[in-house]
Coordinates of N, CA and C in Angstrom, one line a residue:
M1 N -64.8 31.7 -42.5 CA -66.2 31.9 -44.1 C -66.7 30.1 -43.3
K2 N -67.9 30.3 -43.9 CA -68.7 29.1 -43.6 C -69.3 28.4 -44.9
L3 N -69.6 27.5 -45.3 CA -69.6 26.6 -46.5 C -70.4 25.8 -46.9
A4 N -71.1 25.9 -46.7 CA -72.4 23.8 -46.7 C -72.1 23.5 -48.4
T5 N -71.4 22.5 -48.1 CA -70.9 21.7 -49.3 C -71.6 20.5 -49.4
R6 N -71.4 19.9 -50.2 CA -72.6 18.6 -50.9 C -72.0 17.4 -50.4
I7 N -70.3 17.1 -50.2 CA -69.8 15.6 -49.6 C -69.6 16.0 -48.5
F8 N -69.1 17.6 -48.1 CA -68.6 17.6 -46.6 C -69.4 18.2 -45.6
G9 N -70.7 18.5 -45.9 CA -71.8 19.4 -45.0 C -71.4 20.9 -45.1
E10 N -71.9 21.0 -44.1 CA -71.1 22.7 -43.5 C -69.6 22.6 -42.9
V11 N -69.0 23.4 -43.8 CA -67.7 23.5 -43.4 C -66.6 24.7 -42.8
E12 N -66.1 25.2 -42.0 CA -65.4 26.4 -42.3 C -64.6 26.1 -42.8
I13 N -64.0 27.0 -43.5 CA -62.8 27.4 -44.9 C -62.2 28.8 -44.2
D14 N -60.7 28.2 -44.3 CA -59.8 29.2 -43.6 C -59.9 30.0 -44.9
D15 N -59.4 31.2 -44.8 CA -59.5 32.4 -45.9 C -58.0 32.0 -46.8
S16 N -57.0 31.9 -45.7 CA -55.8 31.8 -46.2 C -55.6 30.4 -47.1
K17 N -56.6 29.3 -46.9 CA -56.2 28.4 -47.8 C -56.8 28.3 -49.1
I18 N -57.3 29.1 -49.3 CA -58.0 29.2 -50.6 C -57.8 29.3 -52.0
I19 N -57.8 28.8 -52.8 CA -56.6 29.1 -54.2 C -57.4 29.2 -55.1
S20 N -56.8 30.3 -55.8 CA -57.1 31.2 -56.4 C -57.0 30.6 -57.8
F21 N -58.0 30.4 -58.8 CA -57.4 30.0 -60.1 C -58.3 31.2 -61.4
P22 N -57.0 32.0 -61.3 CA -57.8 33.2 -62.2 C -58.3 33.3 -63.5
N23 N -57.8 32.2 -64.3 CA -58.7 31.9 -65.6 C -59.7 30.6 -65.3
G24 N -60.4 30.3 -64.3 CA -61.3 28.8 -64.0 C -60.5 27.9 -64.4
I25 N -61.5 26.6 -64.6 CA -60.9 25.8 -64.6 C -61.4 25.2 -65.7
I26 N -61.3 24.6 -66.4 CA -61.4 24.0 -67.9 C -63.1 23.2 -67.9
G27 N -63.9 24.2 -68.6 CA -65.5 23.7 -68.2 C -66.3 24.4 -67.7
F28 N -65.1 25.2 -66.9 CA -66.7 26.0 -65.5 C -65.2 27.1 -65.6
P29 N -65.1 28.1 -66.7 CA -64.1 29.6 -66.4 C -64.8 29.8 -65.7
D30 N -66.2 30.4 -64.9 CA -66.4 30.8 -63.8 C -66.1 30.7 -62.8
L31 N -65.8 29.5 -62.5 CA -65.6 28.6 -60.9 C -63.7 29.4 -60.5
K32 N -63.6 30.1 -59.7 CA -62.4 30.9 -59.6 C -61.7 30.6 -58.3
K33 N -62.5 30.1 -57.5 CA -62.1 30.0 -55.9 C -62.3 28.3 -55.5
F34 N -60.9 27.7 -55.2 CA -61.8 26.3 -54.4 C -60.4 26.4 -53.2
I35 N -61.1 25.3 -52.6 CA -60.1 24.8 -51.5 C -60.2 23.2 -51.6
L36 N -58.9 22.6 -51.0 CA -58.3 21.5 -51.3 C -59.3 20.8 -49.9
M37 N -59.9 19.3 -49.9 CA -60.4 19.4 -48.8 C -60.3 17.3 -49.0
F38 N -60.0 16.6 -47.9 CA -59.9 15.5 -47.8 C -60.8 14.8 -46.7
D39 N -61.2 13.7 -46.7 CA -62.2 12.7 -45.4 C -61.5 12.3 -44.8
E40 N -61.8 12.9 -43.5 CA -60.4 13.3 -42.3 C -60.9 11.8 -41.7
E41 N -62.2 11.4 -41.6 CA -62.7 10.6 -41.0 C -62.2 9.1 -41.4
K42 N -62.3 8.5 -42.8 CA -61.7 7.9 -43.4 C -60.1 7.8 -43.6
G43 N -59.5 8.4 -42.9 CA -58.1 8.1 -42.7 C -57.2 8.6 -44.0
T44 N -57.7 8.4 -45.1 CA -57.1 8.5 -45.9 C -57.1 10.0 -47.4
D45 N -55.8 9.9 -47.3 CA -55.7 11.3 -48.1 C -55.3 10.8 -49.7
T46 N -55.6 9.9 -50.6 CA -54.8 9.7 -51.6 C -55.9 10.5 -52.9
I47 N -56.9 10.2 -52.3 CA -58.0 11.1 -53.0 C -58.3 12.4 -52.2
K48 N -58.3 13.4 -52.6 CA -58.8 14.6 -51.9 C -59.5 15.3 -52.9
W49 N -60.3 16.2 -52.5 CA -61.2 17.4 -53.5 C -61.4 18.4 -53.6
L50 N -61.5 19.5 -54.8 CA -61.2 20.5 -55.1 C -62.5 20.9 -55.0
Q51 N -62.7 21.6 -53.9 CA -64.1 22.0 -53.7 C -64.3 23.3 -54.0
S52 N -65.0 23.6 -54.9 CA -65.8 25.5 -55.0 C -66.0 25.8 -54.2
I53 N -65.6 27.4 -53.8 CA -66.0 28.0 -53.2 C -67.3 29.3 -53.1
D54 N -67.4 29.0 -55.4 CA -67.8 30.0 -56.2 C -69.3 28.8 -55.9
E55 N -69.1 27.8 -56.2 CA -70.6 27.0 -56.1 C -70.3 25.7 -55.6
P56 N -70.8 26.1 -54.3 CA -70.5 25.0 -53.4 C -70.8 23.3 -53.6
S57 N -72.0 23.3 -54.6 CA -72.6 22.2 -54.9 C -71.1 21.7 -55.7
F58 N -70.3 21.9 -56.3 CA -69.5 21.3 -57.2 C -67.8 21.2 -56.4
A59 N -67.7 19.6 -56.8 CA -66.3 19.7 -56.2 C -65.6 18.2 -57.0
M60 N -64.6 18.2 -57.1 CA -63.9 17.4 -58.1 C -63.1 16.3 -57.0
P61 N -63.2 15.0 -57.3 CA -61.9 14.4 -56.7 C -60.7 14.7 -57.8
V62 N -59.5 14.5 -57.0 CA -58.5 14.8 -57.3 C -57.0 13.8 -56.8
M63 N -55.9 13.7 -57.2 CA -55.0 13.2 -56.4 C -53.7 13.2 -56.9
D64 N -52.7 13.6 -56.2 CA -51.2 12.9 -57.0 C -51.0 12.1 -57.9
P65 N -50.8 12.7 -59.0 CA -50.7 11.6 -60.3 C -49.4 11.0 -59.9
L66 N -48.6 11.3 -59.4 CA -47.4 10.4 -59.3 C -47.9 9.0 -58.1
I67 N -48.6 8.8 -57.4 CA -49.4 7.9 -56.8 C -49.6 6.7 -57.6
V68 N -50.2 7.0 -59.2 CA -50.2 5.9 -59.8 C -49.8 6.4 -61.2
C69 N -48.3 6.8 -61.5 CA -47.7 7.4 -62.6 C -46.4 7.5 -62.1
P70 N -45.5 7.1 -61.1 CA -44.1 7.4 -60.7 C -43.5 8.5 -62.0
D71 N -43.9 8.1 -63.0 CA -42.8 8.8 -64.0 C -43.2 10.1 -64.3
Y72 N -44.3 10.6 -64.1 CA -45.0 11.4 -64.7 C -44.3 13.1 -64.9
K73 N -44.3 13.2 -65.7 CA -43.7 14.0 -66.2 C -44.3 15.3 -67.3
P74 N -45.3 15.7 -67.3 CA -45.8 16.7 -68.4 C -45.3 18.0 -68.3
E75 N -45.0 18.1 -70.0 CA -45.0 19.4 -70.7 C -46.0 20.1 -70.6
V76 N -45.6 21.5 -70.1 CA -46.7 22.4 -70.3 C -46.0 23.7 -70.6
D77 N -47.4 24.4 -71.3 CA -47.1 25.8 -71.9 C -46.4 26.5 -70.7
R78 N -45.5 27.2 -70.9 CA -44.5 28.0 -69.7 C -45.3 29.2 -69.5
T79 N -46.3 29.8 -70.9 CA -46.8 31.0 -70.4 C -48.3 31.1 -69.8
T80 N -48.8 29.6 -69.8 CA -49.8 29.3 -69.0 C -49.7 29.1 -67.6
V81 N -48.4 28.5 -67.4 CA -47.8 28.6 -66.1 C -47.6 29.9 -65.4
D82 N -46.7 30.6 -66.1 CA -46.0 31.9 -65.4 C -47.1 32.6 -65.5
T83 N -48.6 32.3 -65.3 CA -49.6 33.3 -64.5 C -49.9 33.0 -63.2
I84 N -49.5 32.1 -62.3 CA -49.8 31.4 -61.4 C -48.4 32.0 -60.8
G85 N -47.5 33.0 -60.5 CA -46.2 33.4 -60.3 C -44.7 32.4 -60.6
E86 N -43.8 32.5 -60.0 CA -42.9 31.9 -60.2 C -42.7 30.7 -59.3
L87 N -42.6 29.5 -59.8 CA -42.6 27.9 -59.0 C -41.2 27.9 -58.8
S88 N -40.7 27.1 -57.9 CA -39.9 26.3 -57.5 C -40.7 25.2 -57.2
N89 N -39.8 23.8 -56.8 CA -40.4 22.2 -56.4 C -41.3 22.7 -55.5
D90 N -40.3 23.2 -54.4 CA -41.1 23.3 -52.5 C -42.4 23.7 -52.8
D91 N -42.9 24.7 -53.9 CA -44.1 25.6 -54.2 C -44.7 24.7 -55.1
L92 N -44.5 23.8 -55.5 CA -45.4 22.9 -56.4 C -46.4 22.1 -56.1
L93 N -47.6 22.1 -56.6 CA -48.4 20.5 -56.4 C -49.1 20.5 -57.5
V94 N -49.0 19.3 -58.2 CA -49.9 19.0 -59.2 C -51.0 18.1 -59.1
L95 N -51.7 17.9 -59.1 CA -53.0 17.0 -58.9 C -53.5 17.1 -60.8
V96 N -54.4 15.5 -60.7 CA -55.4 15.4 -61.8 C -56.8 14.8 -61.1
T97 N -57.4 15.2 -62.5 CA -58.5 14.7 -61.7 C -59.2 13.5 -62.0
V98 N -59.8 12.9 -61.3 CA -60.3 11.3 -60.7 C -61.7 11.3 -61.7
T99 N -62.1 10.1 -62.1 CA -63.2 9.8 -62.5 C -63.6 8.4 -61.9
V100 N -64.5 8.7 -61.0 CA -65.0 7.2 -60.2 C -66.2 6.7 -60.7
P101 N -66.3 6.1 -61.5 CA -68.1 5.7 -62.1 C -68.6 4.4 -61.0
H102 N -70.0 4.1 -61.7 CA -70.6 2.9 -60.3 C -69.5 1.7 -60.1
D103 N -68.7 1.3 -61.9 CA -68.0 -0.1 -61.4 C -66.6 0.3 -61.2
L104 N -66.3 0.6 -59.9 CA -65.1 1.1 -59.4 C -63.7 0.9 -60.0
K105 N -64.0 -0.6 -60.6 CA -62.7 -0.6 -61.6 C -62.4 -0.3 -62.8
Q106 N -63.4 0.9 -63.2 CA -63.6 1.3 -64.4 C -62.6 2.7 -64.1
M107 N -62.2 3.2 -62.7 CA -61.9 4.5 -62.3 C -60.4 4.9 -62.8
T108 N -60.4 6.4 -63.2 CA -59.3 6.5 -64.4 C -59.0 8.2 -64.1
V109 N -57.7 8.4 -64.0 CA -57.3 9.9 -64.1 C -57.0 10.6 -65.0
N110 N -57.6 11.8 -65.3 CA -56.9 12.6 -66.6 C -55.6 13.0 -66.2
L111 N -54.5 12.9 -67.3 CA -53.4 12.8 -67.1 C -53.0 13.8 -68.2
M112 N -53.9 14.1 -68.6 CA -53.6 15.2 -70.2 C -54.1 16.8 -69.4
G113 N -54.6 16.7 -68.6 CA -55.2 17.9 -67.8 C -54.9 18.1 -66.4
P114 N -53.7 18.5 -66.0 CA -53.9 18.7 -64.7 C -53.9 20.0 -64.0
F115 N -53.7 20.1 -62.6 CA -54.1 21.4 -62.2 C -52.2 21.5 -61.9
I116 N -51.8 22.8 -61.9 CA -50.4 23.2 -61.8 C -50.8 24.1 -60.3
I117 N -50.5 23.9 -58.8 CA -50.7 24.8 -57.9 C -49.3 25.5 -57.3
N118 N -49.7 26.8 -57.6 CA -48.5 27.6 -56.7 C -49.2 27.3 -55.0
V119 N -48.2 26.8 -54.3 CA -48.7 26.6 -53.2 C -48.6 27.5 -52.4
K120 N -47.3 28.2 -52.5 CA -47.0 29.6 -52.0 C -48.0 30.9 -51.8
E121 N -47.9 31.1 -53.2 CA -49.4 31.8 -54.1 C -50.2 31.8 -53.7
C122 N -51.2 30.6 -53.6 CA -52.0 29.7 -53.6 C -53.1 30.2 -55.1
K123 N -52.4 29.8 -55.8 CA -52.8 30.2 -57.2 C -53.0 29.0 -58.1
A124 N -53.4 28.8 -58.9 CA -53.5 27.9 -59.8 C -54.0 27.7 -61.1
V125 N -54.0 26.9 -62.1 CA -53.8 26.9 -63.1 C -54.5 25.2 -63.6
Q126 N -55.5 25.1 -64.8 CA -55.1 23.8 -65.3 C -54.9 24.1 -66.8
T127 N -54.0 23.3 -67.3 CA -53.6 23.3 -68.0 C -53.6 21.8 -69.2
I128 N -53.6 21.6 -70.5 CA -53.8 20.8 -71.4 C -51.7 20.4 -71.4
V129 N -51.6 19.3 -71.3 CA -49.6 18.9 -71.7 C -50.0 18.7 -73.0
D130 N -48.1 18.9 -73.1 CA -48.1 18.6 -74.7 C -47.7 17.4 -75.1
N131 N -47.2 17.0 -74.0 CA -46.9 15.1 -74.7 C -48.2 14.5 -74.8
D132 N -47.6 14.0 -75.8 CA -48.8 12.8 -76.1 C -49.3 11.9 -75.6
E133 N -48.2 11.2 -74.5 CA -48.0 10.0 -74.4 C -49.0 9.7 -72.7
Y134 N -49.9 10.9 -72.6 CA -50.7 11.0 -71.2 C -52.0 11.2 -71.6
P135 N -53.1 9.9 -71.5 CA -54.5 9.8 -71.6 C -54.9 10.9 -70.9
V136 N -56.2 11.2 -71.9 CA -57.4 11.7 -70.8 C -57.7 10.7 -69.4
K137 N -57.9 9.5 -69.7 CA -58.6 8.6 -69.3 C -57.6 6.9 -68.9
F138 N -56.7 7.5 -67.7 CA -56.0 6.6 -67.8 C -56.2 5.5 -66.5
P139 N -56.1 3.9 -66.7 CA -57.2 3.3 -65.5 C -55.7 3.5 -64.1
I140 N -56.7 3.1 -62.9 CA -55.7 3.7 -61.8 C -56.1 2.7 -60.9
Y141 N -57.3 1.6 -61.0 CA -58.4 0.9 -60.1 C -57.1 -0.3 -59.6
E142 N -56.5 -1.0 -60.8 CA -55.7 -2.0 -60.2 C -54.1 -1.2 -59.4
I143 N -53.8 -0.3 -59.8 CA -52.4 0.5 -59.6 C -52.8 0.5 -57.9
L144 N -54.2 1.4 -57.8 CA -54.5 1.5 -56.1 C -54.1 0.0 -55.2
Q145 N -55.3 -0.6 -56.0 CA -55.4 -2.3 -55.3 C -53.9 -2.8 -54.6
K146 N -53.2 -2.4 -55.6 CA -51.6 -3.2 -55.8 C -50.6 -2.3 -54.7
N147 N -50.9 -0.7 -54.6 CA -50.5 0.4 -53.6 C -51.2 -0.1 -52.2
K148 N -52.6 -0.4 -52.3 CA -53.0 -0.8 -51.0 C -52.4 -2.3 -50.4
E149 N -51.7 -3.0 -51.1 CA -51.8 -4.2 -50.2 C -50.6 -4.6 -50.1
A150 N -49.6 -3.7 -50.6 CA -48.1 -3.2 -50.5 C -48.1 -2.8 -49.3
Q151 N -48.7 -1.8 -48.8 CA -48.7 -1.1 -47.2 C -49.0 -1.3 -46.2
Q152 N -50.4 -2.9 -46.5 CA -50.1 -4.3 -45.6 C -49.6 -4.8 -45.4

């Protein structure tokens, strides 16, 4: 399947990689099919894009929360997660949305509303965590800079 996206232009989509969100995502309940993409040319996959199949102009930057919050262990409503099948650690992928304002130093991630993805079943849900210690706007710019310096 070909998809004309805002960020990546026209791309070929492998149907087996489509992630289904049976309940949509928070704020966009009608968007139910996504694919996870990253910019191969830039050689970085720290920030990926959750690209909507239903609405090709819609894509959200996402990342693994463990990159910026190594002790991230969200408590989530089990009944919400059960809708995407049985999860084992090998089949589980957790991503959080990234907000990238004009001033990159103000970049944040939303640790309160993670995406829980069952990789084996290609099903996912966005949920609100029960623990209060995870904010909607967790600053990440300095953490990413330190990580980058440590790799050089």
